[in-house]
Amino acid sequence: MNDQQEKTKLWKIYGILMGLMVGGAVLILGGQAAWNTIQQNLAKSNTPSSSATESLTSTPSNITPPPQPAASNTLTQEEAVNLIEGYLQAKEKIFAPPFDRQLAASLTTDTVYNDIVKPGGSIDWLQQNNAYYHYGRRSVQGTGYFSATDNKAEVEVSIEQVVYFYSNETLNKSTTDSSIYRFTLKQENGNWKISERSEKNQ
């Protein structure tokens, strides 16, 4: 083997070694890059995404808040006056046939109710004396005084009404009642009723 052939052989061996070194380096660097990519992907998979974090910490939109306490059912002055006016209209059936005690119970309570239905009270006296009342023109107006809480109210009204008293089917007398009254109203089982009544001096 001459010198030229020896040099050619050495260059081939050198080229092979260089190729192996470069290839090894590429493999090492590629493997490192791949390993880094794998580690990054693992880290991402273990860290909740922002959307996932929001889903864990936010309140689901389909859950409604608990209901608030109901508003107080306080009577208004207008409602109080209307209640008294309704009672005056009902007196036509309470203090005359059919002497409706159930109607009285739906509108009155306590002292007012007892005075109407108790033994010897207004209805008993009228029935025993074959008498009744008939009512003509009436008007009810608030005077301005009104006080109310959740289950009790006081109101002053000016009442004017024509009252006819019949005894044994005969008109005995007629009067025009014009007075200022103070009514105490009370709430029972969600219904407002007249509890007390007093006439004020003119």
Tab-separated table of C-alpha atoms in Angstrom:
chain	number	residue	atom	x	y	z
A	1	MET	CA	0.000	0.000	0.000
A	2	ASN	CA	1.484	3.318	-1.058
A	3	ASP	CA	1.235	6.618	0.780
A	4	GLN	CA	-1.698	7.867	-1.278
A	5	GLN	CA	-3.789	4.810	-0.486
A	6	GLU	CA	-2.870	5.097	3.197
A	7	LYS	CA	-4.020	8.729	3.296
A	8	THR	CA	-7.295	7.846	1.531
A	9	LYS	CA	-7.984	5.091	4.043
A	10	LEU	CA	-7.296	7.409	6.981
A	11	TRP	CA	-9.651	10.043	5.575
A	12	LYS	CA	-12.399	7.480	5.232
A	13	ILE	CA	-11.914	6.355	8.829
A	14	TYR	CA	-11.862	9.996	9.979
A	15	GLY	CA	-15.067	10.702	8.019
A	16	ILE	CA	-16.788	7.708	9.567
A	17	LEU	CA	-15.759	8.796	13.081
A	18	MET	CA	-16.897	12.361	12.464
A	19	GLY	CA	-20.203	11.092	11.150
A	20	LEU	CA	-20.680	8.927	14.194
A	21	MET	CA	-19.853	11.815	16.519
A	22	VAL	CA	-22.171	14.227	14.751
A	23	GLY	CA	-24.928	11.642	14.615
A	24	GLY	CA	-24.492	10.847	18.287
A	25	ALA	CA	-24.605	14.498	19.173
A	26	VAL	CA	-27.797	14.927	17.137
A	27	LEU	CA	-29.323	11.926	18.837
A	28	ILE	CA	-28.325	13.211	22.266
A	29	LEU	CA	-29.627	16.717	21.555
A	30	GLY	CA	-32.789	15.355	19.969
A	31	GLY	CA	-33.376	13.046	22.892
A	32	GLN	CA	-32.891	15.921	25.324
A	33	ALA	CA	-35.328	18.089	23.403
A	34	ALA	CA	-37.822	15.252	23.322
A	35	TRP	CA	-37.373	14.705	27.059
A	36	ASN	CA	-37.895	18.417	27.730
A	37	THR	CA	-41.077	18.340	25.631
A	38	ILE	CA	-42.355	15.323	27.542
A	39	GLN	CA	-41.668	17.027	30.890
A	40	GLN	CA	-43.439	20.230	29.748
A	41	ASN	CA	-46.476	18.261	28.616
A	42	LEU	CA	-46.585	16.416	31.933
A	43	ALA	CA	-46.355	19.710	33.826
A	44	LYS	CA	-49.208	21.155	31.764
A	45	SER	CA	-51.385	18.124	32.335
A	46	ASN	CA	-50.900	18.431	36.120
A	47	THR	CA	-51.710	22.174	36.181
A	48	PRO	CA	-55.422	23.013	35.907
A	49	SER	CA	-56.206	25.245	32.970
A	50	SER	CA	-57.758	28.623	33.584
A	51	SER	CA	-61.140	27.353	32.390
A	52	ALA	CA	-60.883	24.331	34.686
A	53	THR	CA	-59.928	26.546	37.624
A	54	GLU	CA	-62.877	28.797	36.925
A	55	SER	CA	-65.211	25.825	36.815
A	56	LEU	CA	-63.967	24.707	40.231
A	57	THR	CA	-64.177	28.057	41.942
A	58	SER	CA	-67.132	29.768	40.294
A	59	THR	CA	-70.747	29.225	41.350
A	60	PRO	CA	-72.790	27.261	38.813
A	61	SER	CA	-75.144	29.614	37.023
A	62	ASN	CA	-78.130	27.271	37.382
A	63	ILE	CA	-78.169	27.489	41.202
A	64	THR	CA	-80.426	30.292	42.411
A	65	PRO	CA	-79.790	32.089	45.692
A	66	PRO	CA	-82.057	31.241	48.622
A	67	PRO	CA	-85.322	33.188	48.636
A	68	GLN	CA	-85.374	36.400	50.620
A	69	PRO	CA	-87.836	36.792	53.496
A	70	ALA	CA	-91.218	37.891	52.305
A	71	ALA	CA	-92.030	41.579	52.565
A	72	SER	CA	-94.020	42.642	55.601
A	73	ASN	CA	-97.814	42.479	55.057
A	74	THR	CA	-98.455	45.822	56.774
A	75	LEU	CA	-101.906	47.280	56.240
A	76	THR	CA	-102.175	50.604	54.425
A	77	GLN	CA	-104.537	53.407	55.408
A	78	GLU	CA	-106.552	52.951	52.225
A	79	GLU	CA	-106.950	49.232	52.920
A	80	ALA	CA	-108.038	49.970	56.492
A	81	VAL	CA	-110.722	52.400	55.342
A	82	ASN	CA	-111.917	49.913	52.705
A	83	LEU	CA	-112.174	47.196	55.372
A	84	ILE	CA	-114.381	49.403	57.541
A	85	GLU	CA	-116.541	50.341	54.567
A	86	GLY	CA	-116.949	46.631	53.767
A	87	TYR	CA	-118.030	45.991	57.345
A	88	LEU	CA	-120.665	48.747	57.146
A	89	GLN	CA	-122.066	47.156	53.983
A	90	ALA	CA	-122.081	43.708	55.642
A	91	LYS	CA	-124.096	45.022	58.606
A	92	GLU	CA	-127.183	44.722	56.372
A	93	LYS	CA	-126.865	40.907	56.626
A	94	ILE	CA	-125.439	40.761	60.156
A	95	PHE	CA	-128.070	42.874	61.966
A	96	ALA	CA	-130.977	41.772	59.804
A	97	PRO	CA	-132.091	38.393	58.444
A	98	PRO	CA	-130.239	36.085	57.903
A	99	PHE	CA	-128.255	37.459	60.932
A	100	ASP	CA	-125.094	36.041	59.384
A	101	ARG	CA	-122.722	35.128	62.224
A	102	GLN	CA	-120.197	33.619	59.822
A	103	LEU	CA	-119.995	36.889	57.919
A	104	ALA	CA	-119.444	38.683	61.224
A	105	ALA	CA	-116.638	36.242	62.078
A	106	SER	CA	-114.912	36.944	58.754
A	107	LEU	CA	-114.838	40.712	59.387
A	108	THR	CA	-114.586	41.115	63.171
A	109	THR	CA	-112.769	39.615	66.147
A	110	ASP	CA	-112.257	40.086	69.885
A	111	THR	CA	-114.533	42.727	71.476
A	112	VAL	CA	-116.476	43.691	68.355
A	113	TYR	CA	-117.183	40.068	67.406
A	114	ASN	CA	-118.181	39.074	70.949
A	115	ASP	CA	-120.597	42.016	71.258
A	116	ILE	CA	-122.336	40.826	68.103
A	117	VAL	CA	-122.621	37.051	68.667
A	118	LYS	CA	-122.413	36.473	72.423
A	119	PRO	CA	-125.548	35.336	74.280
A	120	GLY	CA	-127.602	38.470	74.854
A	121	GLY	CA	-125.519	40.337	72.297
A	122	SER	CA	-126.729	42.375	69.350
A	123	ILE	CA	-128.002	39.472	67.204
A	124	ASP	CA	-129.718	37.710	70.109
A	125	TRP	CA	-131.475	40.927	71.180
A	126	LEU	CA	-132.726	41.671	67.664
A	127	GLN	CA	-134.042	38.127	67.144
A	128	GLN	CA	-135.746	38.045	70.539
A	129	ASN	CA	-137.476	41.352	69.825
A	130	ASN	CA	-138.396	40.551	66.215
A	131	ALA	CA	-136.331	43.522	65.111
A	132	TYR	CA	-133.645	44.382	62.615
A	133	TYR	CA	-131.709	47.278	61.097
A	134	HIS	CA	-131.710	48.558	57.569
A	135	TYR	CA	-129.021	50.922	56.313
A	136	GLY	CA	-129.327	53.647	53.745
A	137	ARG	CA	-126.810	56.165	52.443
A	138	ARG	CA	-123.351	55.928	53.973
A	139	SER	CA	-119.908	57.480	53.587
A	140	VAL	CA	-116.547	56.670	55.160
A	141	GLN	CA	-113.553	59.000	55.106
A	142	GLY	CA	-110.212	58.828	56.858
A	143	THR	CA	-109.413	61.698	59.201
A	144	GLY	CA	-105.645	61.393	58.756
A	145	TYR	CA	-104.818	59.402	61.877
A	146	PHE	CA	-103.349	56.006	61.047
A	147	SER	CA	-100.816	53.713	62.699
A	148	ALA	CA	-99.837	50.198	61.659
A	149	THR	CA	-97.456	47.354	62.441
A	150	ASP	CA	-97.214	43.880	60.926
A	151	ASN	CA	-100.317	42.543	62.693
A	152	LYS	CA	-102.130	45.527	64.217
A	153	ALA	CA	-103.391	48.886	63.008
A	154	GLU	CA	-105.378	51.862	64.266
A	155	VAL	CA	-107.327	54.210	62.048
A	156	GLU	CA	-109.760	57.068	62.617
A	157	VAL	CA	-112.606	57.540	60.185
A	158	SER	CA	-115.549	59.879	59.838
A	159	ILE	CA	-118.716	57.850	59.258
A	160	GLU	CA	-122.050	59.165	58.120
A	161	GLN	CA	-124.901	56.710	57.579
A	162	VAL	CA	-128.658	56.596	57.635
A	163	VAL	CA	-130.004	53.862	59.942
A	164	TYR	CA	-133.575	52.518	59.943
A	165	PHE	CA	-134.776	50.464	62.887
A	166	TYR	CA	-137.605	48.020	62.274
A	167	SER	CA	-139.610	46.252	64.977
A	168	ASN	CA	-142.376	43.744	64.165
A	169	GLU	CA	-141.963	44.618	60.478
A	170	THR	CA	-142.727	48.263	61.213
A	171	LEU	CA	-140.352	51.163	60.835
A	172	ASN	CA	-139.778	52.330	64.362
A	173	LYS	CA	-137.345	55.170	63.750
A	174	SER	CA	-134.675	56.440	61.389
A	175	THR	CA	-131.545	58.290	62.365
A	176	THR	CA	-128.548	59.813	60.645
A	177	ASP	CA	-125.378	58.802	62.406
A	178	SER	CA	-122.472	61.175	61.865
A	179	SER	CA	-119.483	60.519	64.106
A	180	ILE	CA	-115.746	59.979	64.203
A	181	TYR	CA	-114.665	56.501	65.258
A	182	ARG	CA	-111.324	54.955	66.055
A	183	PHE	CA	-111.025	51.360	64.897
A	184	THR	CA	-108.387	48.864	66.001
A	185	LEU	CA	-107.668	46.273	63.328
A	186	LYS	CA	-105.950	42.968	63.897
A	187	GLN	CA	-104.473	40.392	61.538
A	188	GLU	CA	-105.589	36.800	62.086
A	189	ASN	CA	-104.366	33.973	59.825
A	190	GLY	CA	-103.507	36.475	57.109
A	191	ASN	CA	-106.893	38.273	57.290
A	192	TRP	CA	-107.428	41.748	58.741
A	193	LYS	CA	-110.436	42.118	61.053
A	194	ILE	CA	-112.016	44.807	63.207
A	195	SER	CA	-111.022	44.160	66.805
A	196	GLU	CA	-112.204	47.236	68.729
A	197	ARG	CA	-114.243	50.357	68.028
A	198	SER	CA	-114.731	53.526	70.015
A	199	GLU	CA	-116.599	56.724	69.239
A	200	LYS	CA	-114.707	59.978	69.657
A	201	ASN	CA	-116.239	63.103	71.111
A	202	GLN	CA	-116.997	65.760	68.538
